[in-house]
Amino acid sequence: MASFAPGSLGADAAAWKDQSLVGVQQLDEAGLNLVLTHAEKLRGQHRDVVLARQKGKILANVFYEPSTRTSCSFQAAMLRLGGSIFCVAEATSSAKKGETLEDTARSLACYADVLVLRHPTSGAAQRAAVASQKPTLNAGDGVGEHPSQALLDVYTLCRELCGGIPKGGVREALTGKTICLVGDLKHGRTVHSLAKLLASFDVALVYVAPKGLEMPSAVTAVVEAGTATQRSATSLASVIPACDALYVTRVQKERFDSVKLYEATKGSYVVDAALLKTAKPTCTVLHPLPRVDEIATDVDDLPNAAYFRQMEHGLYARMALLDLVLGAPASWTDGLRAWF
Ligand code: NCD
């Protein structure tokens, strides 16, 4: 029976139905491999046709913070699965009249089959999942987590470093790799989710952050308990030659109490083509986007620049996630064609 309170997500696809995803620690290794393998299959299916896999289902896309990619890719993912969407923005919702998140989530659950929520407060998605009694996907909760981004980030790492999801899954693709997380590691929810998701793999994580913006201890404790190694460095140039992947993030202006502090830290680390000359030719560069100035535009045309491909991988990862929590049709051919 579905509990709607976020539970663990493993190898059994049927057990994903009606589940929420609020944090990456709900996923075990088999669950991660399941969703990424599902993304690979959907990638192969959807290009020329809109699928009918979730025809008749409705997604409520609720964004209380700005978004381009996450919001649009969830919408596109649902539409590509044959479902429908409606969007809720804080500015035009009853949140402005003082309605609680719980009441809003309960209301939207009357109209939709699945909720996607971005909210400025950590823990908001968990609260909405419990209140709505409908599968709820965390699209970023303040400085907390961004689990669907971490799924697409790991998917991108696998595709860039290994050409796809190999038989041995993420473990086979990433074992022995050195992955450097650069930028605002304190406020970056994408790096929080990514580091936690990689914690149980045999990877080396290197953190490069401006002073005061280091990875929080709540995240390093999870990595510490896993099999990944972690270390911090201050010189990006010194770690670049060893990296298989660079995950660059912006300094999150909106999370600072003082503009002065933001001004003092922004632009601390910039990845440009000259710096990448010292990297392995296969070193892949990811960024959740938006970028401000932390990746120079002279990187964009290098084969290493994976951040535009990463956006497309996000479509498939989110299609897979929606398809699983809404209950994937039993057979692939059931859900294949919408138009004929
Ligand atoms: C990120 C976010 O919102 O956390 N963007 C995204 O979802 N792709 C990163 C950011 O805003 O810097």
Coordinates of C-alpha atoms and ligand atoms in Angstrom, one line a residue:
M1 CA 0.0 0.0 0.0
A2 CA 1.2 3.5 -0.8
S3 CA 2.3 5.5 2.2
F4 CA 3.0 8.8 0.5
A5 CA 5.4 9.6 3.3
P6 CA 8.7 9.4 1.4
G7 CA 10.0 5.8 1.6
S8 CA 12.9 3.8 0.1
L9 CA 13.1 3.4 -3.6
G10 CA 14.8 0.2 -4.8
A11 CA 14.9 -2.3 -7.6
D12 CA 11.2 -3.2 -7.7
A13 CA 9.6 -0.8 -10.3
A14 CA 6.1 -1.6 -9.1
A15 CA 7.0 -0.4 -5.6
W16 CA 7.8 3.1 -7.0
K17 CA 4.1 3.7 -7.8
D18 CA 2.7 6.5 -5.6
Q19 CA 6.1 7.2 -3.9
S20 CA 7.5 10.6 -3.4
L21 CA 11.1 11.7 -3.9
V22 CA 12.3 14.3 -1.5
G23 CA 16.0 13.3 -0.9
V24 CA 18.5 11.1 -2.6
Q25 CA 19.0 8.9 0.5
Q26 CA 15.7 7.2 -0.3
L27 CA 17.4 5.6 -3.3
D28 CA 19.5 2.5 -3.0
E29 CA 22.0 1.5 -5.7
A30 CA 19.5 -0.8 -7.4
G31 CA 16.9 2.0 -7.4
L32 CA 19.3 4.5 -8.9
N33 CA 20.2 1.9 -11.6
L34 CA 16.5 1.3 -12.2
V35 CA 15.6 4.9 -12.9
L36 CA 18.7 5.6 -15.1
T37 CA 18.1 2.4 -17.1
H38 CA 14.5 3.5 -17.5
A39 CA 15.7 6.9 -18.7
E40 CA 17.9 5.2 -21.3
K41 CA 14.9 3.2 -22.6
L42 CA 12.7 6.3 -22.8
R43 CA 15.5 8.2 -24.6
G44 CA 15.3 5.6 -27.3
Q45 CA 11.5 5.7 -27.5
H46 CA 10.3 9.3 -27.4
R47 CA 12.0 11.3 -30.1
D48 CA 9.6 11.1 -32.9
V49 CA 6.3 10.4 -31.1
V50 CA 4.7 11.7 -28.0
L51 CA 4.3 8.6 -25.8
A52 CA 1.0 7.6 -24.3
R53 CA 2.4 6.1 -21.2
Q54 CA 0.8 8.6 -18.8
K55 CA -2.2 9.7 -21.0
G56 CA -4.9 11.1 -18.8
K57 CA -2.6 11.9 -15.8
I58 CA -2.0 15.5 -14.6
L59 CA 1.1 17.0 -13.1
A60 CA 0.9 20.1 -10.8
N61 CA 4.2 22.0 -11.4
V62 CA 4.5 24.2 -8.3
F63 CA 7.4 26.7 -8.3
Y64 CA 7.9 29.2 -5.5
E65 CA 11.4 30.0 -6.6
P66 CA 12.6 31.0 -10.1
S67 CA 13.5 28.1 -12.5
T68 CA 14.0 27.6 -16.2
R69 CA 15.4 24.1 -16.7
T70 CA 13.8 22.2 -13.8
S71 CA 10.4 23.6 -14.4
C72 CA 10.4 23.3 -18.1
S73 CA 12.0 19.9 -18.2
F74 CA 9.4 18.5 -15.8
Q75 CA 6.7 20.0 -17.9
A76 CA 8.2 18.7 -21.1
A77 CA 8.8 15.3 -19.5
M78 CA 5.1 14.9 -18.6
L79 CA 3.9 16.1 -22.0
R80 CA 6.4 13.7 -23.7
L81 CA 4.8 10.9 -21.6
G82 CA 1.4 11.8 -23.0
G83 CA 0.2 13.5 -19.7
S84 CA -1.0 17.0 -19.0
I85 CA 0.3 19.8 -16.8
F86 CA -0.8 22.9 -14.9
C87 CA 1.6 25.3 -13.3
V88 CA 1.4 27.2 -10.0
A89 CA 3.6 30.2 -9.2
E90 CA 3.8 31.6 -5.7
A91 CA 3.1 35.2 -6.8
T92 CA -0.4 34.3 -8.2
S93 CA -1.3 31.6 -5.7
S94 CA -3.1 31.7 -2.3
A95 CA 0.3 31.5 -0.6
K96 CA 0.2 35.3 -1.1
K97 CA -2.9 35.4 1.1
G98 CA -1.2 33.4 3.8
E99 CA -2.3 29.9 2.9
T100 CA 0.0 27.2 4.4
L101 CA 2.0 24.9 2.2
E102 CA 0.1 22.0 3.6
D103 CA -3.3 23.4 2.6
T104 CA -2.0 24.3 -0.9
A105 CA -0.6 20.8 -1.4
R106 CA -3.8 19.2 -0.2
S107 CA -5.8 21.4 -2.6
L108 CA -3.6 20.7 -5.6
A109 CA -3.8 17.0 -4.9
C110 CA -7.5 17.2 -5.7
Y111 CA -6.7 18.2 -9.2
A112 CA -3.4 16.4 -10.0
D113 CA -1.9 12.9 -9.9
V114 CA 1.6 14.1 -9.1
L115 CA 3.1 17.3 -7.6
V116 CA 6.5 18.8 -8.4
L117 CA 7.5 21.4 -5.8
R118 CA 10.3 24.0 -5.7
H119 CA 10.3 26.0 -2.5
P120 CA 12.7 28.2 -0.6
T121 CA 12.4 26.2 2.7
S122 CA 14.4 23.0 3.4
G123 CA 12.0 20.2 4.2
A124 CA 9.1 21.7 2.2
A125 CA 8.8 18.8 -0.2
Q126 CA 8.6 16.3 2.7
R127 CA 5.8 18.4 4.2
A128 CA 3.9 18.7 0.9
A129 CA 4.3 14.9 0.3
V130 CA 2.7 14.1 3.6
A131 CA -0.1 16.7 3.3
S132 CA -1.0 15.9 -0.4
Q133 CA -1.1 12.2 -0.1
K134 CA 0.0 12.2 -3.7
P135 CA 3.5 11.5 -5.1
T136 CA 5.5 14.6 -4.6
L137 CA 8.9 15.3 -6.3
N138 CA 11.3 17.7 -4.7
A139 CA 12.5 20.2 -7.4
G140 CA 14.7 22.0 -4.9
D141 CA 13.9 22.9 -1.3
G142 CA 16.0 25.9 -0.3
V143 CA 19.6 24.9 0.5
G144 CA 18.4 21.4 1.2
E145 CA 18.3 18.9 -1.7
H146 CA 17.6 18.7 -5.4
P147 CA 17.2 15.0 -6.0
S148 CA 16.0 14.9 -9.6
Q149 CA 19.0 17.1 -10.5
A150 CA 21.3 14.6 -8.9
L151 CA 19.7 11.8 -10.9
L152 CA 20.3 13.7 -14.1
D153 CA 23.8 14.6 -13.0
V154 CA 24.8 11.0 -12.4
Y155 CA 23.1 10.0 -15.6
T156 CA 25.2 12.6 -17.4
L157 CA 28.4 11.4 -15.7
C158 CA 27.6 7.8 -16.8
R159 CA 26.9 8.9 -20.4
E160 CA 29.9 11.2 -20.6
L161 CA 32.5 8.9 -19.0
C162 CA 31.1 5.6 -20.1
G163 CA 28.8 6.2 -23.1
G164 CA 25.7 5.1 -21.2
I165 CA 24.5 2.9 -18.3
P166 CA 26.7 -0.2 -18.5
K167 CA 25.5 -3.7 -17.4
G168 CA 27.2 -3.1 -14.0
G169 CA 25.3 0.1 -13.6
V170 CA 26.5 3.3 -12.1
R171 CA 29.2 1.4 -10.1
E172 CA 30.8 0.1 -13.3
A173 CA 30.6 3.5 -14.9
L174 CA 32.1 5.5 -12.1
T175 CA 34.4 3.3 -10.0
G176 CA 37.9 4.9 -9.7
K177 CA 36.7 8.3 -11.0
T178 CA 37.8 11.6 -9.5
I179 CA 34.9 14.2 -9.4
C180 CA 35.6 17.7 -8.4
L181 CA 32.7 19.9 -7.0
V182 CA 33.5 23.6 -7.4
G183 CA 31.8 26.7 -6.2
D184 CA 29.1 27.5 -3.6
L185 CA 29.1 24.1 -1.8
K186 CA 27.4 25.6 1.2
H187 CA 24.2 26.8 -0.5
G188 CA 24.2 24.6 -3.5
R189 CA 21.4 22.0 -3.1
T190 CA 22.5 20.3 -6.3
V191 CA 26.0 19.5 -4.9
H192 CA 24.4 18.4 -1.6
S193 CA 22.3 15.8 -3.4
L194 CA 25.0 14.8 -5.8
A195 CA 27.7 14.2 -3.0
K196 CA 25.2 12.1 -1.0
L197 CA 24.2 10.1 -4.0
L198 CA 27.8 9.3 -4.9
A199 CA 28.7 8.5 -1.3
S200 CA 28.2 4.8 -1.6
F201 CA 30.3 4.5 -4.8
D202 CA 34.1 4.1 -5.1
V203 CA 34.8 7.6 -6.3
A204 CA 37.1 10.3 -5.1
L205 CA 35.2 13.6 -4.3
V206 CA 37.3 16.8 -4.2
Y207 CA 35.7 20.0 -2.9
V208 CA 36.9 23.4 -4.1
A209 CA 34.9 26.3 -2.5
P210 CA 35.5 29.9 -1.6
K211 CA 36.2 30.5 2.1
G212 CA 32.9 30.4 4.0
L213 CA 31.1 28.4 1.3
E214 CA 32.4 25.0 2.1
M215 CA 30.4 21.8 2.0
P216 CA 28.2 21.5 5.1
S217 CA 29.0 18.9 7.7
A218 CA 25.6 17.3 7.2
V219 CA 26.7 16.3 3.7
T220 CA 30.3 15.4 4.5
A221 CA 29.0 13.1 7.3
V222 CA 27.0 11.1 4.8
V223 CA 30.0 10.8 2.5
E224 CA 32.1 9.8 5.5
A225 CA 29.8 7.0 6.2
G226 CA 30.0 5.7 2.6
T227 CA 32.8 4.3 0.5
A228 CA 33.6 7.4 -1.5
T229 CA 36.6 9.4 -0.4
Q230 CA 36.5 13.2 0.1
R231 CA 39.0 16.0 0.4
S232 CA 39.0 19.7 0.1
A233 CA 41.4 21.9 -1.9
T234 CA 41.8 25.6 -2.4
S235 CA 43.7 25.6 -5.7
L236 CA 41.5 24.5 -8.6
A237 CA 44.5 24.5 -10.9
S238 CA 46.2 21.9 -8.7
V239 CA 43.3 19.4 -8.8
I240 CA 42.4 19.8 -12.4
P241 CA 44.9 17.3 -13.9
A242 CA 43.6 14.5 -11.8
C243 CA 39.9 15.1 -12.5
D244 CA 37.6 12.9 -14.6
A245 CA 34.7 15.3 -14.0
L246 CA 34.4 18.9 -12.9
Y247 CA 31.0 19.9 -11.5
V248 CA 30.9 23.7 -11.4
T249 CA 28.2 25.7 -9.6
R250 CA 27.4 29.4 -9.3
V251 CA 27.7 31.4 -6.1
Q252 CA 24.1 31.7 -4.9
K253 CA 23.5 35.4 -4.5
E254 CA 20.0 35.0 -3.3
R255 CA 21.1 32.9 -0.3
F256 CA 23.4 35.5 1.2
D257 CA 22.5 37.8 4.1
S258 CA 25.0 40.4 3.0
V259 CA 25.7 41.7 -0.5
K260 CA 29.2 42.5 0.6
L261 CA 29.9 38.9 1.4
Y262 CA 28.5 37.8 -2.0
E263 CA 30.6 40.4 -3.8
A264 CA 33.7 39.2 -1.9
T265 CA 33.2 35.5 -2.9
K266 CA 31.8 35.7 -6.4
G267 CA 34.2 35.0 -9.2
S268 CA 36.6 33.2 -6.9
Y269 CA 36.8 30.2 -9.2
V270 CA 36.5 30.4 -13.0
V271 CA 36.9 27.5 -15.4
D272 CA 38.1 28.6 -18.8
A273 CA 39.7 26.9 -21.8
A274 CA 43.2 27.8 -20.7
L275 CA 42.7 26.0 -17.4
L276 CA 41.2 23.0 -19.1
K277 CA 44.4 22.6 -21.2
T278 CA 45.9 21.1 -18.1
A279 CA 43.0 18.6 -17.7
K280 CA 42.7 15.0 -19.1
P281 CA 41.3 15.3 -22.6
T282 CA 38.4 13.2 -21.4
C283 CA 37.6 15.4 -18.4
T284 CA 33.9 16.3 -18.6
V285 CA 32.6 19.6 -17.3
L286 CA 29.1 19.7 -15.8
H287 CA 27.0 22.6 -14.4
P288 CA 23.4 22.5 -13.2
L289 CA 23.0 26.0 -14.8
P290 CA 22.3 28.9 -14.7
R291 CA 25.9 30.0 -14.9
V292 CA 26.9 33.5 -14.1
D293 CA 30.7 33.8 -14.7
E294 CA 32.1 30.6 -13.3
I295 CA 32.5 28.9 -16.7
A296 CA 33.9 31.1 -19.4
T297 CA 32.1 30.9 -22.7
D298 CA 35.3 29.8 -24.4
V299 CA 34.6 26.4 -22.8
D300 CA 31.3 26.0 -24.6
D301 CA 32.6 24.7 -27.8
L302 CA 35.1 22.2 -26.3
P303 CA 34.1 18.6 -26.4
N304 CA 34.5 18.6 -22.6
A305 CA 31.6 20.9 -22.1
A306 CA 28.8 18.6 -21.1
Y307 CA 26.4 21.2 -19.5
F308 CA 24.2 21.6 -22.6
R309 CA 23.9 17.8 -23.1
Q310 CA 23.2 17.6 -19.3
M311 CA 20.0 19.6 -19.8
E312 CA 18.7 17.1 -22.3
H313 CA 19.6 14.2 -20.1
G314 CA 17.4 15.9 -17.5
L315 CA 14.4 15.4 -19.7
Y316 CA 14.9 11.6 -19.8
A317 CA 15.7 11.3 -16.1
R318 CA 12.6 13.3 -15.2
M319 CA 10.5 11.3 -17.7
A320 CA 11.7 8.1 -16.0
L321 CA 11.0 9.4 -12.5
L322 CA 7.5 10.5 -13.4
D323 CA 6.8 7.3 -15.3
L324 CA 7.9 5.2 -12.2
V325 CA 5.9 7.1 -9.6
L326 CA 2.8 7.3 -11.7
G327 CA 3.1 3.6 -12.4
A328 CA 4.7 2.6 -15.7
P329 CA 2.4 0.6 -18.1
A330 CA 3.0 -3.1 -17.8
S331 CA 4.4 -3.5 -21.3
W332 CA 6.5 -1.1 -23.3
T333 CA 4.1 -1.4 -26.3
D334 CA 1.2 -0.3 -24.1
G335 CA 2.6 3.1 -23.8
L336 CA 4.4 3.6 -27.0
R337 CA 2.1 5.5 -29.4
A338 CA -0.1 8.4 -28.8
W339 CA -1.2 9.3 -32.3
F340 CA -1.7 6.1 -34.3
Ligands
NCD1 C1 20.1 24.8 -9.6 C2 19.1 25.1 -8.5 O1 18.0 25.7 -8.7 O2 19.4 24.6 -7.4 N1 19.5 25.0 -10.9 C3 18.8 24.0 -11.4 O3 17.9 23.5 -10.9 N2 19.2 23.5 -12.6 C4 21.3 25.6 -9.4 C5 21.3 27.0 -9.2 O4 20.3 27.7 -9.2 O5 22.4 27.6 -9.1

